mmCIF file of C-alpha atoms in Angstrom:
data_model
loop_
_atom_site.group_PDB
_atom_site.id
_atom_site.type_symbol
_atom_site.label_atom_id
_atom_site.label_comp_id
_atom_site.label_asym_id
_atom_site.label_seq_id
_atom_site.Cartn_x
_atom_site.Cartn_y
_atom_site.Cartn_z
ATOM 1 C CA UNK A 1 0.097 8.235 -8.717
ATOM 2 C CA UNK A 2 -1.486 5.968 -6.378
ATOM 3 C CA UNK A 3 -4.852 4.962 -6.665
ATOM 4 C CA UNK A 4 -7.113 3.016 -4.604
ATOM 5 C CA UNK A 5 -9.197 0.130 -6.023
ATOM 6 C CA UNK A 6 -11.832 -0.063 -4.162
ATOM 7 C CA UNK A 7 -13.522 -3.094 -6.041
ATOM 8 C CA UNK A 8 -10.612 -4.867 -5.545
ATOM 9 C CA UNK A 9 -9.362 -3.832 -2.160
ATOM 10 C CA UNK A 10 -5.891 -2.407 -2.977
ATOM 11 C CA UNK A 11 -3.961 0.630 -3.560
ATOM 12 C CA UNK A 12 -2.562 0.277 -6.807
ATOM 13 C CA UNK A 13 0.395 2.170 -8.581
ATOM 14 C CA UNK A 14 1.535 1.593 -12.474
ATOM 15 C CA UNK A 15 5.368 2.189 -13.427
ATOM 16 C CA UNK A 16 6.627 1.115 -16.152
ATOM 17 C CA UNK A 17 4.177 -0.375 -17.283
ATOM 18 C CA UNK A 18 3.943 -3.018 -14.511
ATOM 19 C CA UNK A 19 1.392 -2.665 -11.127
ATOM 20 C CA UNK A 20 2.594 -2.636 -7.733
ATOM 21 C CA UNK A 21 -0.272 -2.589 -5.262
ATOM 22 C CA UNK A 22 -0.615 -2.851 -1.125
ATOM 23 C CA UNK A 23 -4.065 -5.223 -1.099
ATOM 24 C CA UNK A 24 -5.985 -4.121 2.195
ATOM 25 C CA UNK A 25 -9.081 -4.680 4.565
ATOM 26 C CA UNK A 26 -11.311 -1.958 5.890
ATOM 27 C CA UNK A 27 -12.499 -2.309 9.248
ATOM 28 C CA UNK A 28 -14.262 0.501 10.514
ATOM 29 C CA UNK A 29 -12.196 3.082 10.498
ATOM 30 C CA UNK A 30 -8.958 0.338 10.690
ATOM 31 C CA UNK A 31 -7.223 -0.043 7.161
ATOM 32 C CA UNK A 32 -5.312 -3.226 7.463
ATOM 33 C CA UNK A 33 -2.494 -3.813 5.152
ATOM 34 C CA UNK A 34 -2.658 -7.451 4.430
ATOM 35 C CA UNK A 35 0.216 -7.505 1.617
ATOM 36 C CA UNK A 36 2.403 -5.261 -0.509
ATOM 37 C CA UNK A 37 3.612 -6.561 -3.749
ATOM 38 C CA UNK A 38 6.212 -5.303 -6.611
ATOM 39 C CA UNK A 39 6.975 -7.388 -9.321
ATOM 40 C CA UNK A 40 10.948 -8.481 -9.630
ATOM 41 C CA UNK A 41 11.226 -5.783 -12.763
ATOM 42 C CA UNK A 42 10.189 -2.975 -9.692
ATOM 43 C CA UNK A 43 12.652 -4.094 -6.987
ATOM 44 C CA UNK A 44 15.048 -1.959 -5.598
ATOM 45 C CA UNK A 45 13.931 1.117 -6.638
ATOM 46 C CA UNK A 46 11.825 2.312 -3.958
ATOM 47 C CA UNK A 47 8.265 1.517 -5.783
ATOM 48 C CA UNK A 48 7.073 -0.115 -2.351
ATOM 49 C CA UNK A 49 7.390 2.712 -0.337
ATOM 50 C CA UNK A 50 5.882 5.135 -2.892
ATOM 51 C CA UNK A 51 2.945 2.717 -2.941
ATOM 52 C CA UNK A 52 3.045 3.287 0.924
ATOM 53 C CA UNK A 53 2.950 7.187 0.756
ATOM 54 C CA UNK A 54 -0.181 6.758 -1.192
ATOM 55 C CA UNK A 55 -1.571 4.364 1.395
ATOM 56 C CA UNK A 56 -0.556 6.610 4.418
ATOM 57 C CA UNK A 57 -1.976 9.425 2.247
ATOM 58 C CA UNK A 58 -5.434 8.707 2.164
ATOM 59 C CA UNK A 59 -5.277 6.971 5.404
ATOM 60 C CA UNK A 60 -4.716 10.401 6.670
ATOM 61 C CA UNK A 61 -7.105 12.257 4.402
ATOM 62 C CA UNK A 62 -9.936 9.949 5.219
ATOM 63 C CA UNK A 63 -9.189 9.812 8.956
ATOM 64 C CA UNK A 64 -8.326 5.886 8.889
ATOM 65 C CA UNK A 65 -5.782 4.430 11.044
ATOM 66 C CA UNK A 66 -3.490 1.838 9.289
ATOM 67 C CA UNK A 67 -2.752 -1.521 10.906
ATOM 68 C CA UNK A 68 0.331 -3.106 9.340
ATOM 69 C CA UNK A 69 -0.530 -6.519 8.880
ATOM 70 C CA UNK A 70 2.683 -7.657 6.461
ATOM 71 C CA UNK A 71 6.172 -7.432 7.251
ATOM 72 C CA UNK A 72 6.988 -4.506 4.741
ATOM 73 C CA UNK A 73 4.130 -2.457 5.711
ATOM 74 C CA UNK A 74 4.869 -2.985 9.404
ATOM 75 C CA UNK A 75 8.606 -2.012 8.283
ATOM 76 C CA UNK A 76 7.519 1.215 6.245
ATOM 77 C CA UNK A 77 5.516 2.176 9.306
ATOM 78 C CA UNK A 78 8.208 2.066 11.961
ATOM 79 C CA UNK A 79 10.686 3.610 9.663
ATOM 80 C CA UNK A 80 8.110 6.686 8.833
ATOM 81 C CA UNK A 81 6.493 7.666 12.222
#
């Protein structure tokens, strides 16, 4: 399950005992995906975009707009209007 860290600015998911995590800015009501990061043991096995699902989930439940600010989160976005 995604969680968001709000002390530390970033939507965080644990697998396998290793965190994955999109860090963000709020602006308003403009969440701003600065960076999404797996580490190498998480590649390839889709752990970025469930971190994104959680992002786009509470982006939605909290009425926040994401602006994709890194190149995978910009990616995610286009491929998931």
């Amino acid at each position: 399950m995604v969680t968001n860290n709000v002390a530390q600015n970033r939507y965080e998911l644990i697998t396998d005992g290793h965190m994955s995590m999109a860090e963000y800015t709020l602006q308003g009501k403009e969440l701003r995906i600065n960076h999404v990061f797996v580490p190498n043991e998480l590649r390839g096995r889709g752990v970025a975009a469930k971190v994104m699902e959680g992002v786009v989930a509470d982006a939605k439940a909290r009425g926040l707009t994401i602006v994709p600010v890194c190149s995978y989160a910009a990616a995610y976005m286009q491929r998931n209007k």
